[in-house]
mmCIF file of C-alpha atoms and ligand atoms in Angstrom:
data_model
loop_
_atom_site.group_PDB
_atom_site.id
_atom_site.type_symbol
_atom_site.label_atom_id
_atom_site.label_comp_id
_atom_site.label_asym_id
_atom_site.label_seq_id
_atom_site.Cartn_x
_atom_site.Cartn_y
_atom_site.Cartn_z
ATOM 1 C CA UNK X 596 4.297 28.751 -11.921
ATOM 2 C CA UNK X 597 5.244 31.609 -9.933
ATOM 3 C CA UNK X 598 7.481 30.583 -6.865
ATOM 4 C CA UNK X 599 4.511 31.237 -4.341
ATOM 5 C CA UNK X 600 3.304 28.332 -6.106
ATOM 6 C CA UNK X 601 6.266 26.293 -6.294
ATOM 7 C CA UNK X 602 6.622 25.703 -2.656
ATOM 8 C CA UNK X 603 2.835 25.406 -1.788
ATOM 9 C CA UNK X 604 3.566 22.050 -4.196
ATOM 10 C CA UNK X 605 7.171 21.395 -2.260
ATOM 11 C CA UNK X 606 5.094 21.277 1.517
ATOM 12 C CA UNK X 607 1.552 21.039 0.911
ATOM 13 C CA UNK X 608 0.352 24.312 2.613
ATOM 14 C CA UNK X 609 -2.555 25.348 0.593
ATOM 15 C CA UNK X 610 -3.304 29.043 -0.752
ATOM 16 C CA UNK X 611 -6.790 30.944 1.623
ATOM 17 C CA UNK X 612 -8.994 30.409 -0.739
ATOM 18 C CA UNK X 613 -8.909 26.671 0.836
ATOM 19 C CA UNK X 614 -7.925 26.927 3.996
ATOM 20 C CA UNK X 615 -10.926 30.125 4.555
ATOM 21 C CA UNK X 616 -13.689 27.366 3.551
ATOM 22 C CA UNK X 617 -15.847 25.632 6.045
ATOM 23 C CA UNK X 618 -16.018 21.692 5.628
ATOM 24 C CA UNK X 619 -19.892 22.164 4.854
ATOM 25 C CA UNK X 620 -17.818 25.012 1.596
ATOM 26 C CA UNK X 621 -16.278 21.638 0.885
ATOM 27 C CA UNK X 622 -18.276 19.849 0.713
ATOM 28 C CA UNK X 623 -20.186 21.153 -1.612
ATOM 29 C CA UNK X 624 -17.606 22.176 -3.474
ATOM 30 C CA UNK X 625 -16.187 18.493 -3.974
ATOM 31 C CA UNK X 626 -20.033 17.428 -4.717
ATOM 32 C CA UNK X 627 -20.898 20.566 -7.329
ATOM 33 C CA UNK X 628 -17.733 19.664 -9.376
ATOM 34 C CA UNK X 629 -17.948 15.741 -9.440
ATOM 35 C CA UNK X 630 -21.724 16.757 -10.829
ATOM 36 C CA UNK X 631 -19.747 18.980 -13.022
ATOM 37 C CA UNK X 632 -17.335 16.430 -14.695
ATOM 38 C CA UNK X 633 -19.570 13.900 -14.523
ATOM 39 C CA UNK X 634 -17.346 10.771 -15.757
ATOM 40 C CA UNK X 635 -14.389 12.770 -16.837
ATOM 41 C CA UNK X 636 -13.756 11.885 -13.464
ATOM 42 C CA UNK X 637 -13.390 9.087 -11.291
ATOM 43 C CA UNK X 638 -11.835 8.911 -7.868
ATOM 44 C CA UNK X 639 -10.317 5.807 -6.033
ATOM 45 C CA UNK X 640 -9.777 5.551 -2.786
ATOM 46 C CA UNK X 641 -8.011 3.017 -1.013
ATOM 47 C CA UNK X 642 -9.825 2.000 2.711
ATOM 48 C CA UNK X 643 -7.677 3.094 4.674
ATOM 49 C CA UNK X 644 -8.360 6.757 3.605
ATOM 50 C CA UNK X 645 -9.893 9.212 6.362
ATOM 51 C CA UNK X 646 -13.663 9.870 5.998
ATOM 52 C CA UNK X 647 -13.516 12.941 4.952
ATOM 53 C CA UNK X 648 -12.598 11.929 1.802
ATOM 54 C CA UNK X 649 -13.868 8.639 1.202
ATOM 55 C CA UNK X 650 -16.912 9.946 2.121
ATOM 56 C CA UNK X 651 -16.374 11.735 -2.474
ATOM 57 C CA UNK X 652 -14.375 8.615 -3.280
ATOM 58 C CA UNK X 653 -16.532 6.282 -6.521
ATOM 59 C CA UNK X 654 -14.579 3.062 -5.666
ATOM 60 C CA UNK X 655 -13.654 1.989 -2.249
ATOM 61 C CA UNK X 656 -11.042 -1.094 -1.670
ATOM 62 C CA UNK X 657 -8.070 -2.000 -0.709
ATOM 63 C CA UNK X 658 -4.915 -1.749 -3.479
ATOM 64 C CA UNK X 659 -5.356 -5.164 -5.765
ATOM 65 C CA UNK X 660 -9.316 -3.376 -6.345
ATOM 66 C CA UNK X 661 -7.558 0.265 -6.840
ATOM 67 C CA UNK X 662 -5.385 -1.276 -9.447
ATOM 68 C CA UNK X 663 -7.953 -3.404 -11.368
ATOM 69 C CA UNK X 664 -10.621 -1.036 -11.210
ATOM 70 C CA UNK X 665 -8.108 1.177 -13.019
ATOM 71 C CA UNK X 666 -6.974 -0.496 -15.613
ATOM 72 C CA UNK X 667 -9.916 -0.259 -16.682
ATOM 73 C CA UNK X 668 -11.371 2.786 -16.613
ATOM 74 C CA UNK X 669 -11.643 4.102 -19.821
ATOM 75 C CA UNK X 670 -13.709 6.852 -19.603
ATOM 76 C CA UNK X 671 -12.291 9.322 -17.346
ATOM 77 C CA UNK X 672 -10.032 12.088 -18.524
ATOM 78 C CA UNK X 673 -8.630 12.747 -13.997
ATOM 79 C CA UNK X 674 -8.129 10.260 -12.127
ATOM 80 C CA UNK X 675 -7.390 11.958 -9.072
ATOM 81 C CA UNK X 676 -6.450 9.254 -6.436
ATOM 82 C CA UNK X 677 -7.022 9.297 -2.913
ATOM 83 C CA UNK X 678 -4.076 6.809 -1.607
ATOM 84 C CA UNK X 679 -0.223 7.303 -1.758
ATOM 85 C CA UNK X 680 2.356 7.672 -4.595
ATOM 86 C CA UNK X 681 3.190 4.191 -5.463
ATOM 87 C CA UNK X 682 -1.176 3.470 -5.766
ATOM 88 C CA UNK X 683 -0.986 6.722 -8.109
ATOM 89 C CA UNK X 684 2.170 5.690 -9.969
ATOM 90 C CA UNK X 685 0.158 2.291 -11.093
ATOM 91 C CA UNK X 686 -3.174 3.676 -12.039
ATOM 92 C CA UNK X 687 -0.402 6.066 -14.111
ATOM 93 C CA UNK X 688 1.089 3.081 -15.031
ATOM 94 C CA UNK X 689 -2.301 1.453 -16.627
ATOM 95 C CA UNK X 690 -4.247 3.913 -17.148
ATOM 96 C CA UNK X 691 -3.694 5.240 -21.131
ATOM 97 C CA UNK X 692 -1.860 8.624 -22.265
ATOM 98 C CA UNK X 693 -4.417 10.746 -22.790
ATOM 99 C CA UNK X 694 -5.671 10.224 -19.009
ATOM 100 C CA UNK X 695 -4.758 12.365 -16.154
ATOM 101 C CA UNK X 696 -3.584 10.712 -12.685
ATOM 102 C CA UNK X 697 -3.377 12.721 -9.593
ATOM 103 C CA UNK X 698 -1.670 12.461 -6.327
ATOM 104 C CA UNK X 699 -4.049 15.206 -3.530
ATOM 105 C CA UNK X 700 -0.662 15.628 -1.770
ATOM 106 C CA UNK X 701 2.924 15.198 -2.532
ATOM 107 C CA UNK X 702 3.356 14.638 0.825
ATOM 108 C CA UNK X 703 1.575 11.240 0.796
ATOM 109 C CA UNK X 704 4.550 8.678 0.240
ATOM 110 C CA UNK X 705 4.553 5.562 1.994
ATOM 111 C CA UNK X 706 7.717 3.833 4.968
ATOM 112 C CA UNK X 707 7.349 1.289 3.904
ATOM 113 C CA UNK X 708 7.992 1.724 -0.153
ATOM 114 C CA UNK X 709 10.769 5.144 0.639
ATOM 115 C CA UNK X 710 13.133 1.526 2.075
ATOM 116 C CA UNK X 711 14.291 0.051 -1.674
ATOM 117 C CA UNK X 712 15.393 2.535 -4.165
ATOM 118 C CA UNK X 713 16.586 1.569 -7.822
ATOM 119 C CA UNK X 714 19.949 2.003 -6.187
ATOM 120 C CA UNK X 715 19.923 -0.586 -4.319
ATOM 121 C CA UNK X 716 17.902 -2.826 -6.075
ATOM 122 C CA UNK X 717 20.511 -2.773 -9.125
ATOM 123 C CA UNK X 718 23.190 -3.246 -6.509
ATOM 124 C CA UNK X 719 21.835 -6.436 -4.369
ATOM 125 C CA UNK X 720 21.145 -7.395 -7.241
ATOM 126 C CA UNK X 721 23.998 -7.973 -8.617
ATOM 127 C CA UNK X 722 25.963 -9.531 -5.314
ATOM 128 C CA UNK X 723 23.307 -11.906 -5.240
ATOM 129 C CA UNK X 724 22.872 -13.486 -8.475
ATOM 130 C CA UNK X 725 27.380 -12.950 -8.427
ATOM 131 C CA UNK X 726 26.464 -15.547 -5.284
ATOM 132 C CA UNK X 727 23.475 -17.797 -6.503
ATOM 133 C CA UNK X 728 23.673 -17.357 -10.039
ATOM 134 C CA UNK X 729 19.902 -17.985 -12.335
ATOM 135 C CA UNK X 730 18.726 -18.694 -9.540
ATOM 136 C CA UNK X 731 16.585 -15.635 -8.338
ATOM 137 C CA UNK X 732 12.805 -14.042 -9.021
ATOM 138 C CA UNK X 733 12.694 -10.572 -7.836
ATOM 139 C CA UNK X 734 8.713 -10.381 -6.889
ATOM 140 C CA UNK X 735 7.603 -6.440 -4.745
ATOM 141 C CA UNK X 736 5.529 -5.330 -3.457
ATOM 142 C CA UNK X 737 3.341 -3.075 -4.612
ATOM 143 C CA UNK X 738 4.257 -0.940 -1.824
ATOM 144 C CA UNK X 739 7.952 0.370 -4.200
ATOM 145 C CA UNK X 740 8.690 2.934 -6.851
ATOM 146 C CA UNK X 741 7.967 2.719 -9.782
ATOM 147 C CA UNK X 742 10.953 2.297 -10.553
ATOM 148 C CA UNK X 743 11.805 -1.222 -8.783
ATOM 149 C CA UNK X 744 8.769 -2.439 -10.033
ATOM 150 C CA UNK X 745 10.433 -1.478 -13.827
ATOM 151 C CA UNK X 746 13.510 -3.400 -12.713
ATOM 152 C CA UNK X 747 11.290 -6.308 -11.416
ATOM 153 C CA UNK X 748 9.497 -6.683 -14.913
ATOM 154 C CA UNK X 749 12.546 -6.329 -16.637
ATOM 155 C CA UNK X 750 13.768 -9.045 -14.746
ATOM 156 C CA UNK X 751 10.815 -11.933 -15.175
ATOM 157 C CA UNK X 752 9.307 -11.067 -11.959
ATOM 158 C CA UNK X 753 5.484 -9.681 -10.975
ATOM 159 C CA UNK X 754 4.548 -7.613 -7.943
ATOM 160 C CA UNK X 755 1.842 -8.377 -5.386
ATOM 161 C CA UNK X 756 -0.623 -7.274 -2.818
ATOM 162 C CA UNK X 757 -1.495 -8.014 -0.034
ATOM 163 C CA UNK X 758 -4.746 -10.292 -1.165
ATOM 164 C CA UNK X 759 -2.472 -11.777 -3.687
ATOM 165 C CA UNK X 760 0.984 -12.715 -2.333
ATOM 166 C CA UNK X 761 0.319 -16.689 -1.844
ATOM 167 C CA UNK X 762 -0.902 -17.027 -4.981
ATOM 168 C CA UNK X 763 2.432 -15.192 -5.756
ATOM 169 C CA UNK X 764 5.093 -16.509 -3.683
ATOM 170 C CA UNK X 765 3.663 -19.809 -4.853
ATOM 171 C CA UNK X 766 4.024 -18.834 -8.534
ATOM 172 C CA UNK X 767 7.732 -17.395 -8.307
ATOM 173 C CA UNK X 768 8.018 -20.470 -6.986
ATOM 174 C CA UNK X 769 7.682 -22.463 -8.738
ATOM 175 C CA UNK X 770 9.616 -20.411 -11.713
ATOM 176 C CA UNK X 771 12.909 -20.778 -10.390
ATOM 177 C CA UNK X 772 14.694 -21.746 -7.247
ATOM 178 C CA UNK X 773 14.869 -18.952 -4.776
ATOM 179 C CA UNK X 774 13.027 -14.965 -4.043
ATOM 180 C CA UNK X 775 13.948 -11.501 -3.656
ATOM 181 C CA UNK X 776 10.473 -10.152 -2.004
ATOM 182 C CA UNK X 777 11.569 -6.372 -1.804
ATOM 183 C CA UNK X 778 10.385 -4.586 0.336
ATOM 184 C CA UNK X 779 8.390 -5.648 2.691
ATOM 185 C CA UNK X 780 10.322 -8.648 5.262
ATOM 186 C CA UNK X 781 6.644 -9.154 7.192
ATOM 187 C CA UNK X 782 4.773 -9.774 4.565
ATOM 188 C CA UNK X 783 7.977 -11.786 1.868
ATOM 189 C CA UNK X 784 8.640 -14.088 5.245
ATOM 190 C CA UNK X 785 4.213 -14.153 6.997
ATOM 191 C CA UNK X 786 3.917 -15.754 3.212
ATOM 192 C CA UNK X 787 6.400 -17.939 3.002
ATOM 193 C CA UNK X 788 5.519 -19.857 6.106
ATOM 194 C CA UNK X 789 2.467 -20.085 5.102
ATOM 195 C CA UNK X 790 3.796 -21.675 2.134
ATOM 196 C CA UNK X 791 6.493 -24.585 4.471
ATOM 197 C CA UNK X 792 8.987 -22.241 4.361
ATOM 198 C CA UNK X 793 10.999 -22.670 6.878
ATOM 199 C CA UNK X 794 12.183 -19.440 8.623
ATOM 200 C CA UNK X 795 15.878 -21.333 7.432
ATOM 201 C CA UNK X 796 15.007 -21.042 4.704
ATOM 202 C CA UNK X 797 14.824 -17.311 3.917
ATOM 203 C CA UNK X 798 18.196 -15.141 4.876
ATOM 204 C CA UNK X 799 16.913 -11.001 5.360
ATOM 205 C CA UNK X 800 18.853 -8.612 2.744
ATOM 206 C CA UNK X 801 19.835 -5.593 4.133
ATOM 207 C CA UNK X 802 20.411 -2.615 1.805
ATOM 208 C CA UNK X 803 21.803 -0.811 3.808
ATOM 209 C CA UNK X 804 24.993 -2.552 4.468
ATOM 210 C CA UNK X 805 24.465 -3.691 1.504
ATOM 211 C CA UNK X 806 25.118 -8.343 2.031
ATOM 212 C CA UNK X 807 23.017 -11.367 2.785
ATOM 213 C CA UNK X 808 22.081 -12.209 6.519
ATOM 214 C CA UNK X 809 21.755 -16.008 7.672
ATOM 215 C CA UNK X 810 23.225 -18.845 9.928
ATOM 216 C CA UNK X 811 22.598 -21.535 7.707
ATOM 217 C CA UNK X 812 23.793 -23.665 4.556
ATOM 218 C CA UNK X 813 23.391 -20.773 2.046
ATOM 219 C CA UNK X 814 22.371 -22.486 -0.885
ATOM 220 C CA UNK X 815 19.789 -24.166 0.967
ATOM 221 C CA UNK X 816 18.134 -21.131 1.245
ATOM 222 C CA UNK X 817 14.919 -20.185 -0.398
ATOM 223 C CA UNK X 818 13.185 -16.624 0.047
ATOM 224 C CA UNK X 819 15.493 -14.041 0.206
ATOM 225 C CA UNK X 820 13.702 -10.756 2.448
ATOM 226 C CA UNK X 821 14.657 -7.118 1.677
ATOM 227 C CA UNK X 822 15.319 -5.788 4.668
ATOM 228 C CA UNK X 823 12.135 -3.448 4.848
ATOM 229 C CA UNK X 824 8.287 -2.727 6.888
ATOM 230 C CA UNK X 825 5.832 -0.887 7.528
ATOM 231 C CA UNK X 826 6.078 1.930 10.178
ATOM 232 C CA UNK X 827 2.294 1.448 10.973
ATOM 233 C CA UNK X 828 1.865 -2.576 11.714
ATOM 234 C CA UNK X 829 5.257 -2.757 12.426
ATOM 235 C CA UNK X 830 3.510 -1.143 16.586
ATOM 236 C CA UNK X 831 1.464 -4.200 16.689
ATOM 237 C CA UNK X 832 2.786 -6.291 19.588
ATOM 238 C CA UNK X 833 3.690 -9.189 21.595
ATOM 239 C CA UNK X 834 3.050 -7.228 24.438
ATOM 240 C CA UNK X 835 -0.776 -6.286 22.602
ATOM 241 C CA UNK X 836 -1.569 -10.116 22.305
ATOM 242 C CA UNK X 837 -1.097 -11.140 25.530
ATOM 243 C CA UNK X 838 -2.867 -8.117 26.986
ATOM 244 C CA UNK X 839 -5.675 -8.480 24.744
ATOM 245 C CA UNK X 840 -5.504 -12.160 25.546
ATOM 246 C CA UNK X 841 -5.628 -11.949 30.162
ATOM 247 C CA UNK X 842 -8.219 -8.794 29.851
ATOM 248 C CA UNK X 843 -9.804 -10.443 26.810
ATOM 249 C CA UNK X 844 -10.433 -13.854 26.271
ATOM 250 C CA UNK X 845 -12.795 -14.187 24.538
ATOM 251 C CA UNK X 846 -11.311 -11.563 22.081
ATOM 252 C CA UNK X 847 -10.200 -12.661 18.619
ATOM 253 C CA UNK X 848 -7.411 -11.443 16.629
ATOM 254 C CA UNK X 849 -7.049 -10.677 13.415
ATOM 255 C CA UNK X 850 -3.806 -8.862 11.943
ATOM 256 C CA UNK X 851 -2.234 -7.357 7.978
ATOM 257 C CA UNK X 852 0.768 -9.395 7.247
ATOM 258 C CA UNK X 853 2.334 -6.676 7.465
ATOM 259 C CA UNK X 854 2.933 -8.009 10.846
ATOM 260 C CA UNK X 855 6.167 -8.769 13.005
ATOM 261 C CA UNK X 856 5.624 -13.155 11.930
ATOM 262 C CA UNK X 857 5.870 -13.528 16.083
ATOM 263 C CA UNK X 858 2.577 -11.287 16.043
ATOM 264 C CA UNK X 859 0.668 -13.038 12.535
ATOM 265 C CA UNK X 860 2.033 -15.996 14.466
ATOM 266 C CA UNK X 861 -0.261 -15.859 18.197
ATOM 267 C CA UNK X 862 -3.276 -13.662 16.730
ATOM 268 C CA UNK X 863 -5.970 -16.386 15.366
ATOM 269 C CA UNK X 864 -6.224 -15.049 12.069
ATOM 270 C CA UNK X 865 -3.971 -13.142 9.122
ATOM 271 C CA UNK X 866 -4.881 -11.191 6.055
ATOM 272 C CA UNK X 867 -5.273 -8.607 3.682
ATOM 273 C CA UNK X 868 -6.510 -5.597 4.048
ATOM 274 C CA UNK X 869 -10.419 -6.463 2.020
ATOM 275 C CA UNK X 870 -10.418 -10.694 3.613
ATOM 276 C CA UNK X 871 -9.923 -8.469 7.078
ATOM 277 C CA UNK X 872 -13.039 -6.661 6.277
ATOM 278 C CA UNK X 873 -14.224 -9.950 5.041
ATOM 279 C CA UNK X 874 -14.259 -11.512 7.850
ATOM 280 C CA UNK X 875 -15.880 -9.006 9.812
ATOM 281 C CA UNK X 876 -18.275 -8.683 7.597
ATOM 282 C CA UNK X 877 -19.558 -12.422 8.041
ATOM 283 C CA UNK X 878 -18.916 -12.423 11.908
ATOM 284 C CA UNK X 879 -21.416 -12.743 14.429
ATOM 285 C CA UNK X 880 -23.588 -10.045 16.121
ATOM 286 C CA UNK X 881 -22.103 -9.591 19.052
ATOM 287 C CA UNK X 882 -18.676 -11.283 18.687
ATOM 288 C CA UNK X 883 -15.234 -9.007 19.742
ATOM 289 C CA UNK X 884 -12.359 -8.589 16.915
ATOM 290 C CA UNK X 885 -8.918 -6.470 18.014
ATOM 291 C CA UNK X 886 -7.891 -6.030 15.303
ATOM 292 C CA UNK X 887 -4.570 -4.977 13.973
ATOM 293 C CA UNK X 888 -4.079 -2.774 11.229
ATOM 294 C CA UNK X 889 -4.468 0.713 9.977
ATOM 295 C CA UNK X 890 -6.549 3.293 12.420
ATOM 296 C CA UNK X 891 -8.676 5.164 10.564
ATOM 297 C CA UNK X 892 -9.981 1.229 8.607
ATOM 298 C CA UNK X 893 -10.618 0.240 12.299
ATOM 299 C CA UNK X 894 -12.083 3.335 12.702
ATOM 300 C CA UNK X 895 -14.366 2.658 9.692
ATOM 301 C CA UNK X 896 -15.645 -0.822 11.116
ATOM 302 C CA UNK X 897 -16.234 0.428 14.379
ATOM 303 C CA UNK X 898 -18.509 2.730 12.996
ATOM 304 C CA UNK X 899 -19.916 0.126 10.988
ATOM 305 C CA UNK X 900 -20.086 -2.753 13.278
ATOM 306 C CA UNK X 901 -22.229 -0.933 16.603
ATOM 307 C CA UNK X 902 -23.008 -4.828 17.222
ATOM 308 C CA UNK X 903 -19.958 -5.511 17.496
ATOM 309 C CA UNK X 904 -17.121 -5.227 19.808
ATOM 310 C CA UNK X 905 -13.981 -3.551 18.039
ATOM 311 C CA UNK X 906 -11.195 -1.844 19.744
ATOM 312 C CA UNK X 907 -7.483 -2.028 17.867
ATOM 313 C CA UNK X 908 -5.297 -4.476 19.083
ATOM 314 C CA UNK X 909 -2.907 -1.855 20.133
ATOM 315 C CA UNK X 910 -4.817 0.873 21.486
ATOM 316 C CA UNK X 911 -2.221 3.998 21.229
ATOM 317 C CA UNK X 912 -2.667 3.027 17.491
ATOM 318 C CA UNK X 913 -2.341 6.373 14.861
ATOM 319 C CA UNK X 914 -3.981 6.332 11.630
ATOM 320 C CA UNK X 915 -0.853 5.365 8.790
ATOM 321 C CA UNK X 916 0.637 9.247 8.922
ATOM 322 C CA UNK X 917 1.128 9.705 5.058
ATOM 323 C CA UNK X 918 -2.442 7.992 3.811
ATOM 324 C CA UNK X 919 -3.506 11.049 6.174
ATOM 325 C CA UNK X 920 -2.204 13.441 4.061
ATOM 326 C CA UNK X 921 -5.483 13.188 1.561
ATOM 327 C CA UNK X 922 -6.904 15.408 3.718
ATOM 328 C CA UNK X 923 -10.536 16.860 2.443
ATOM 329 C CA UNK X 924 -9.183 20.523 1.756
ATOM 330 C CA UNK X 925 -6.433 18.962 -0.482
ATOM 331 C CA UNK X 926 -8.901 17.111 -1.978
ATOM 332 C CA UNK X 927 -10.883 20.745 -2.820
ATOM 333 C CA UNK X 928 -8.308 22.249 -4.223
ATOM 334 C CA UNK X 929 -7.084 19.935 -6.377
ATOM 335 C CA UNK X 930 -10.179 19.229 -7.975
ATOM 336 C CA UNK X 931 -10.934 23.660 -8.837
ATOM 337 C CA UNK X 932 -7.126 23.257 -10.518
ATOM 338 C CA UNK X 933 -8.214 20.695 -12.351
ATOM 339 C CA UNK X 934 -11.376 23.160 -13.024
ATOM 340 C CA UNK X 935 -8.764 25.710 -12.543
ATOM 341 C CA UNK X 936 -7.550 23.990 -16.516
ATOM 342 C CA UNK X 937 -4.273 24.196 -14.530
ATOM 343 C CA UNK X 938 -4.860 20.250 -12.923
ATOM 344 C CA UNK X 939 -1.243 20.615 -9.865
ATOM 345 C CA UNK X 940 0.170 16.849 -8.656
ATOM 346 C CA UNK X 941 0.152 15.117 -12.140
ATOM 347 C CA UNK X 942 1.897 11.443 -11.392
ATOM 348 C CA UNK X 943 3.302 10.677 -14.436
ATOM 349 C CA UNK X 944 5.654 7.925 -15.240
ATOM 350 C CA UNK X 945 8.194 8.049 -17.860
ATOM 351 C CA UNK X 946 7.732 5.506 -20.780
ATOM 352 C CA UNK X 947 11.432 3.400 -20.627
ATOM 353 C CA UNK X 948 9.764 2.168 -16.661
ATOM 354 C CA UNK X 949 6.489 2.176 -17.265
ATOM 355 C CA UNK X 950 7.466 -0.261 -20.495
ATOM 356 C CA UNK X 951 8.863 -3.357 -17.846
ATOM 357 C CA UNK X 952 6.798 -1.877 -14.955
ATOM 358 C CA UNK X 953 3.689 -2.960 -16.523
ATOM 359 C CA UNK X 954 4.988 -7.031 -17.462
ATOM 360 C CA UNK X 955 5.426 -7.049 -13.483
ATOM 361 C CA UNK X 956 1.828 -5.697 -13.307
ATOM 362 C CA UNK X 957 -0.081 -7.569 -15.453
ATOM 363 C CA UNK X 958 2.003 -10.799 -14.724
ATOM 364 C CA UNK X 959 0.083 -10.534 -10.922
ATOM 365 C CA UNK X 960 -3.001 -8.570 -12.155
ATOM 366 C CA UNK X 961 -3.372 -11.925 -14.314
ATOM 367 C CA UNK X 962 -2.773 -14.204 -11.629
ATOM 368 C CA UNK X 963 -4.964 -11.804 -8.934
HETATM 369 P P1 LIG C 384 -3.782 -3.344 0.813
HETATM 370 O O1 LIG C 384 -2.494 -4.558 -0.262
HETATM 371 O O2 LIG C 384 -3.833 -4.118 2.502
HETATM 372 O O3 LIG C 384 -4.327 -2.641 0.095
HETATM 373 O O4 LIG C 384 -2.438 -2.960 1.616
HETATM 374 C C1 LIG C 384 -1.363 -1.924 1.275
HETATM 375 C C2 LIG C 384 -1.013 -0.959 2.493
HETATM 376 O O5 LIG C 384 -0.246 -0.266 2.592
HETATM 377 C C3 LIG C 384 -0.913 -1.331 3.817
HETATM 378 O O6 LIG C 384 -0.334 -0.509 4.643
HETATM 379 FE FE1 LIG C 385 2.515 2.073 3.880
HETATM 380 FE FE2 LIG C 385 2.360 1.421 6.285
HETATM 381 FE FE3 LIG C 385 1.041 3.943 5.066
HETATM 382 FE FE4 LIG C 385 0.117 1.540 3.724
HETATM 383 S S1 LIG C 385 0.205 1.312 6.007
HETATM 384 S S2 LIG C 385 1.105 3.147 3.021
HETATM 385 S S3 LIG C 385 2.395 -0.019 3.817
HETATM 386 S S4 LIG C 385 3.253 3.037 5.635
#
């Protein structure tokens, strides 16, 4: 591979052969390549992806559904994952060795997943097990690196997604006295609180200071929350809720549990991406909704439900920037590279990491 190709890969900059195409040409190219590759190609797409990409997805879902679908697909040779890096890693772990998983733009990461690395996690584990002994089970949101999933699997824990977090936290609390929940403090706090764990029984692990933050009796701690968050969902505030209540008293507020506790507590409903979609789908014509989740999805729901009034809970909200890295030009480029016999941006989780990560994923999939 030449220097220009390397730089292109690093920066996500595309060659002129792609950037010079019109939208119509790109769309026709995707259709044609899909037709030629048939079942050899599979394109899963997360609900937060742009419409220009989602229109070509063979399956659209939340992170749990896409993990399940990837695990079931045995016939695709190429899985071009329209989502973010941790989702593509999960797909690689769950698919067979002869199946190639491709992420159209390597810059499609997740700021939350970046808030916990394996070195911090191992350091935290040493300190926490020194203090609490063998009483902790680790759980990690799928929004985490394969290395963290592997660490969790090795230590008897499991992955969770927003749509099975209640089930998995309940399961984990039945296994050990306390949970270490990575990397999203908000999903961990909201889920544990719904299950009756009081805020005084939750502590926060600060990975930067490498210390546990807690006011009360440490022996009473049941849930240790990693101090990470989603930079998209943190943008919904109590003030946004007050404004909706004041200006649109009939509007129902529904938010994702990656939002802060105060926001979740003050809204009418909270739940995973799938739950939000189903709630809006099943709501009565004429109903009005303020939604606290990613903007590509909110815009899609607005378009799909012209008979309902739907707004973003935060009127200045933007889409998830990393999800947005996967656009039509990057999709076309990935597919062209497959057709040239030189697939790029292949996501490979090494065997050692995958071996334990699969335990964590399978413990979740068995209960999903
Ligand atoms: P879901 O588990 O709801 O698909 O969420 C994934 C995600 O990245 C939310 O920010
Ligand atoms: Fe990550 Fe948040 Fe984007 Fe989801 S919305 S991919 S958690 S940054």
